[in-house]
mmCIF file with all atom_site columns, C-alpha atoms in Angstrom:
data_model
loop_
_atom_site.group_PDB
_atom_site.id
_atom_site.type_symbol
_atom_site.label_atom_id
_atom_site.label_alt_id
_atom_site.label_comp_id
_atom_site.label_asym_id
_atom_site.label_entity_id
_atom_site.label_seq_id
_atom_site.pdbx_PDB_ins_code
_atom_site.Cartn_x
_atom_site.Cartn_y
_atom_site.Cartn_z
_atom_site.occupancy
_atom_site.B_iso_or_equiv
_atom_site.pdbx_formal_charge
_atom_site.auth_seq_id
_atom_site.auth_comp_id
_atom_site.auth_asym_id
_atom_site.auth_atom_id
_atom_site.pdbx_PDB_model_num
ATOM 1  C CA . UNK A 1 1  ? 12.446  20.460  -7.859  1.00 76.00 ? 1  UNK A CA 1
ATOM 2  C CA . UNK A 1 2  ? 15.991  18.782  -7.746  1.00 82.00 ? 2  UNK A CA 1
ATOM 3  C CA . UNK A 1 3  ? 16.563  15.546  -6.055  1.00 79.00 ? 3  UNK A CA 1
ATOM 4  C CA . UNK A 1 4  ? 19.523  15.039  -4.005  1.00 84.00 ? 4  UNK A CA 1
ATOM 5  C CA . UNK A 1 5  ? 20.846  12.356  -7.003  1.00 89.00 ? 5  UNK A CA 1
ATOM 6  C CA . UNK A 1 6  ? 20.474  15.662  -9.872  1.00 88.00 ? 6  UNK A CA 1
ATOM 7  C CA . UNK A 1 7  ? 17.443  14.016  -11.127 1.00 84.00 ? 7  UNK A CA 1
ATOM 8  C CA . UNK A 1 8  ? 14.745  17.017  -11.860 1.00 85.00 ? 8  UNK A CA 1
ATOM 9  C CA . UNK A 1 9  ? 10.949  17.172  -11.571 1.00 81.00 ? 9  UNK A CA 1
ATOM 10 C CA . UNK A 1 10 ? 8.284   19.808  -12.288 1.00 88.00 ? 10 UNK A CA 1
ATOM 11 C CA . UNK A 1 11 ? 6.859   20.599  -8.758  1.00 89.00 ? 11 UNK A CA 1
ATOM 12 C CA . UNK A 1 12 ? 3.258   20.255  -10.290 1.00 90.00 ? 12 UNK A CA 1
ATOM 13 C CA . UNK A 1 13 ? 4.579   16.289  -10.707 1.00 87.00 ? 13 UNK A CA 1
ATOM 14 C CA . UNK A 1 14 ? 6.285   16.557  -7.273  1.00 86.00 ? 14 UNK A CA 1
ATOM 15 C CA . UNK A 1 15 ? 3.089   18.055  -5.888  1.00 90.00 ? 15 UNK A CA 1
ATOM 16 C CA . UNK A 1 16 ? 0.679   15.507  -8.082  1.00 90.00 ? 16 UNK A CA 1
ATOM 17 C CA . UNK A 1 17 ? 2.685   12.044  -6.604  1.00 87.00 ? 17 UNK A CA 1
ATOM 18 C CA . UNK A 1 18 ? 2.509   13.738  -3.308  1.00 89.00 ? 18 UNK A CA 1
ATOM 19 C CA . UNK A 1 19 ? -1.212  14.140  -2.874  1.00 92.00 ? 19 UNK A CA 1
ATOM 20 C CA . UNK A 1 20 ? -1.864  10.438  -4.849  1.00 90.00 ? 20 UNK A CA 1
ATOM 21 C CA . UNK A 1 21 ? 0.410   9.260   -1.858  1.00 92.00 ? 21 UNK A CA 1
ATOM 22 C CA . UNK A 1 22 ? -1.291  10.998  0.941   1.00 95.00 ? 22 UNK A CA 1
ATOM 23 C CA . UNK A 1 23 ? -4.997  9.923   -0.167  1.00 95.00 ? 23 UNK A CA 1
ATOM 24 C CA . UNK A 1 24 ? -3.629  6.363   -1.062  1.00 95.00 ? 24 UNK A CA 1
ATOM 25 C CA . UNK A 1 25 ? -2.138  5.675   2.408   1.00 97.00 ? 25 UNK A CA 1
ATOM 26 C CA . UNK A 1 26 ? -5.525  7.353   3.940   1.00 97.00 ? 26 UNK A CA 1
ATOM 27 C CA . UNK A 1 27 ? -7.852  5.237   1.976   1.00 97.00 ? 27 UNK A CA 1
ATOM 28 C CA . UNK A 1 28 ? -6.114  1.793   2.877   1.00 97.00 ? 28 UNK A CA 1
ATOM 29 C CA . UNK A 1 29 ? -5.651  3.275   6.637   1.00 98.00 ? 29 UNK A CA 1
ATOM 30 C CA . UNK A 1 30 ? -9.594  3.565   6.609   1.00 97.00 ? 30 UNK A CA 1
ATOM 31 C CA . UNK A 1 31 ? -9.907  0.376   5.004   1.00 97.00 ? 31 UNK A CA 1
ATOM 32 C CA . UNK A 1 32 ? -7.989  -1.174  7.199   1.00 98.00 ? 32 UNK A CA 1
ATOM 33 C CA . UNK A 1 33 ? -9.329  0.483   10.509  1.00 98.00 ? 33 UNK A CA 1
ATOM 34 C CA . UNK A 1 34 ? -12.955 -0.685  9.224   1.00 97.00 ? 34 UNK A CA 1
ATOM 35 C CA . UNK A 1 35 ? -11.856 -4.037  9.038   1.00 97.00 ? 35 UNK A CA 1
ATOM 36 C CA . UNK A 1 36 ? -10.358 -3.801  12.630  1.00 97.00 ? 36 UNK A CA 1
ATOM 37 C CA . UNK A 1 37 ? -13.891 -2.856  14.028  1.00 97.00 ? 37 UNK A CA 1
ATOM 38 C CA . UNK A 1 38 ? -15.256 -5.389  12.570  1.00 96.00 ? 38 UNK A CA 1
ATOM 39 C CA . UNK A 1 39 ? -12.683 -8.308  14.103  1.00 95.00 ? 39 UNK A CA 1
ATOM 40 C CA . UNK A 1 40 ? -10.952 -8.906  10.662  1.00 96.00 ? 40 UNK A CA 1
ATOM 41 C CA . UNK A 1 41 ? -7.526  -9.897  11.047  1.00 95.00 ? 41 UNK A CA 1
ATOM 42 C CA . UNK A 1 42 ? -6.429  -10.946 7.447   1.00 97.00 ? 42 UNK A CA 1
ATOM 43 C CA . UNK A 1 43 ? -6.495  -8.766  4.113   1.00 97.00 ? 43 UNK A CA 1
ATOM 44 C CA . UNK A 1 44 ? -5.912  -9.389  0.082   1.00 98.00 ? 44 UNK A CA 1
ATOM 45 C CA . UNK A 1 45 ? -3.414  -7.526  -1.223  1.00 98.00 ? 45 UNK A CA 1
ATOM 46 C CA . UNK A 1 46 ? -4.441  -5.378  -4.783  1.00 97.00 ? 46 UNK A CA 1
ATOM 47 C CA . UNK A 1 47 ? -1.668  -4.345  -6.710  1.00 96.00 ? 47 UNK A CA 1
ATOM 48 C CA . UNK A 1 48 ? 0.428   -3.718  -9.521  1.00 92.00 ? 48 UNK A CA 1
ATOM 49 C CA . UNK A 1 49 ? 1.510   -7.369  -10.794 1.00 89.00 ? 49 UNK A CA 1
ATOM 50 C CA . UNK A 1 50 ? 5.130   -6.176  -10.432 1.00 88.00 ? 50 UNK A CA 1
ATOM 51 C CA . UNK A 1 51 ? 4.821   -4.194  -7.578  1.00 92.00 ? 51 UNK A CA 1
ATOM 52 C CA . UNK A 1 52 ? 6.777   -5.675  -4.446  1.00 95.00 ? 52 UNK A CA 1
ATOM 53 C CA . UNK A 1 53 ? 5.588   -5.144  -0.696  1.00 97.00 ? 53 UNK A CA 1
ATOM 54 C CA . UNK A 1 54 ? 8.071   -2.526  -0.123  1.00 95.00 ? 54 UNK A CA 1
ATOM 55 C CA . UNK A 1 55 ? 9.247   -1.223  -3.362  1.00 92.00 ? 55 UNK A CA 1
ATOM 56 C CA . UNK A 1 56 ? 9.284   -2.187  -6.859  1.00 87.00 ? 56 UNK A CA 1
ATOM 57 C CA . UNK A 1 57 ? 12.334  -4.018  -6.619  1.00 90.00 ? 57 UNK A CA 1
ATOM 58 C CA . UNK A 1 58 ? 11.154  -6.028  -3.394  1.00 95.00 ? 58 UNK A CA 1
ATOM 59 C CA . UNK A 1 59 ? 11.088  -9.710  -4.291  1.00 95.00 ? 59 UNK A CA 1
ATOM 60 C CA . UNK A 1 60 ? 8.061   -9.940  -2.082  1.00 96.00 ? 60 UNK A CA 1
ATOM 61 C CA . UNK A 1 61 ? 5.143   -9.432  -5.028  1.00 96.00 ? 61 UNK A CA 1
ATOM 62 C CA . UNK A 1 62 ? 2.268   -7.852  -2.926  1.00 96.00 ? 62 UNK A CA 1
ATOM 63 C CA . UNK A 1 63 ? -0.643  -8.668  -5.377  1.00 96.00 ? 63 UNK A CA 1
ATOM 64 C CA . UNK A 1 64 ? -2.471  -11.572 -4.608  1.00 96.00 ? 64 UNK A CA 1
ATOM 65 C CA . UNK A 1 65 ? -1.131  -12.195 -1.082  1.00 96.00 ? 65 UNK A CA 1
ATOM 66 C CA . UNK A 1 66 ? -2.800  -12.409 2.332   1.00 96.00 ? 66 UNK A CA 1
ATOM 67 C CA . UNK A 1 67 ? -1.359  -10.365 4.940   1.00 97.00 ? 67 UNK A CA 1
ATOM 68 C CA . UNK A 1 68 ? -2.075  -9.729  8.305   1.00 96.00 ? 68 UNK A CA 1
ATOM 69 C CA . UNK A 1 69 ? -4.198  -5.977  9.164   1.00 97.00 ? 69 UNK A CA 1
ATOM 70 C CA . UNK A 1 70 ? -0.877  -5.159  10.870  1.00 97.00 ? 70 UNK A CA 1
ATOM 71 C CA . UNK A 1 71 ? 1.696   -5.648  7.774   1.00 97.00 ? 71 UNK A CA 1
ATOM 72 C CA . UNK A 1 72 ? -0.859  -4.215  5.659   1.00 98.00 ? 72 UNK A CA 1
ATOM 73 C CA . UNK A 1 73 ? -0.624  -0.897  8.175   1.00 98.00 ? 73 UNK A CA 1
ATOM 74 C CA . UNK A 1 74 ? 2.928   -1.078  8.278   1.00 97.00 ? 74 UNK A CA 1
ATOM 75 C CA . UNK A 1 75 ? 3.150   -1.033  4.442   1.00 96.00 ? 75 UNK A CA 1
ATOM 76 C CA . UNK A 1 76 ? 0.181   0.518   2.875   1.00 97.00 ? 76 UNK A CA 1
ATOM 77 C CA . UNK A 1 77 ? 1.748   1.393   -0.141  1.00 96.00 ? 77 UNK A CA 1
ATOM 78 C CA . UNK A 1 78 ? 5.265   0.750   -1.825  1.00 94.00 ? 78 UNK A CA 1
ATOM 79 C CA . UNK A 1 79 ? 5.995   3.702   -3.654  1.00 90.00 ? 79 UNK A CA 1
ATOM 80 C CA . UNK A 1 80 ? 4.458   7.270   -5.178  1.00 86.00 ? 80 UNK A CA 1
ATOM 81 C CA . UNK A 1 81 ? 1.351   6.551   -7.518  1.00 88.00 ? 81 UNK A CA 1
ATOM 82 C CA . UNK A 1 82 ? 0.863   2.952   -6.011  1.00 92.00 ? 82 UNK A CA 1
ATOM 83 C CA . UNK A 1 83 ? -2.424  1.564   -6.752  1.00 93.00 ? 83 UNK A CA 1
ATOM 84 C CA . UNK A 1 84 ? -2.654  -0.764  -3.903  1.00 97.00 ? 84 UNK A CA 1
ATOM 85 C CA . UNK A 1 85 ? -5.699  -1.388  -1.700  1.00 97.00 ? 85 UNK A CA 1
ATOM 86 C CA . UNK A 1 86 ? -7.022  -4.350  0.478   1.00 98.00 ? 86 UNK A CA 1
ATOM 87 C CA . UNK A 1 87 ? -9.624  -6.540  0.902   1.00 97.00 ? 87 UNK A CA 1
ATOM 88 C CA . UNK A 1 88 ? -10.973 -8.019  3.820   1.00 97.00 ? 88 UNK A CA 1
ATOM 89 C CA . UNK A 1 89 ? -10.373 -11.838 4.284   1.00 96.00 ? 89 UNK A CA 1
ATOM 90 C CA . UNK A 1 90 ? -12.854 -12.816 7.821   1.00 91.00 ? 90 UNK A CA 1
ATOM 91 C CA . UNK A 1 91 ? -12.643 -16.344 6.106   1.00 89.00 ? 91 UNK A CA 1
ATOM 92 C CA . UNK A 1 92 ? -8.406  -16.715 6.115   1.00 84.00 ? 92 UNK A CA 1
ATOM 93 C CA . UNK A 1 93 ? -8.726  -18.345 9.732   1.00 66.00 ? 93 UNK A CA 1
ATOM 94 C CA . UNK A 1 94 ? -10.766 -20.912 8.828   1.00 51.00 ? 94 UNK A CA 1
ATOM 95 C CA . UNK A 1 95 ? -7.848  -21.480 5.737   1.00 52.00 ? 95 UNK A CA 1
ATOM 96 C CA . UNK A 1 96 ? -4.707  -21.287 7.809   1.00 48.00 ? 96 UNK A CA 1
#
């Protein structure tokens, strides 16, 4: 495969980052669904210590924050191969 920049990539790769992508974003969306039901409103972040909330070179470091179910749907992962999931926070209320 040929990006639109020249850069090149086995489609095996292409096809590999693809499906890691696809199951990522499904796993967090049924994370975060789950912790809808149950009337949680604020999530962990799990990530890559360098990873930012939208990209890698986001300022925003995800790991370590608490975000709303909402932003966490909005951005449930940064980039191909992202290892980020969330945790359910039912105690941030009490916090803020």
């Amino acid at each position: 495969m040929i990006y639109r920049n020249g850069a090149r990539m086995p489609m095996q790769a292409w096809a590999e980052a693809a499906t890691l992508a696809k199951s990522a974003v499904a796993y967090n969306a049924g994370t975060l669904h789950r912790a809808r039901e149950a009337g949680v409103r604020w999530m962990v972040v799990f990530d890559g210590a360098g990873c930012g909330w939208t990209s890698h070179k986001d300022a925003d470091k995800a790991t370590g924050t608490v975000r709303t179910v909402e932003e966490a749907a909005a951005c449930p992962i940064s980039h191909p191969r992202c290892t980020r999931a969330f945790g359910p926070r039912p105690d941030h209320a009490a916090e803020a």
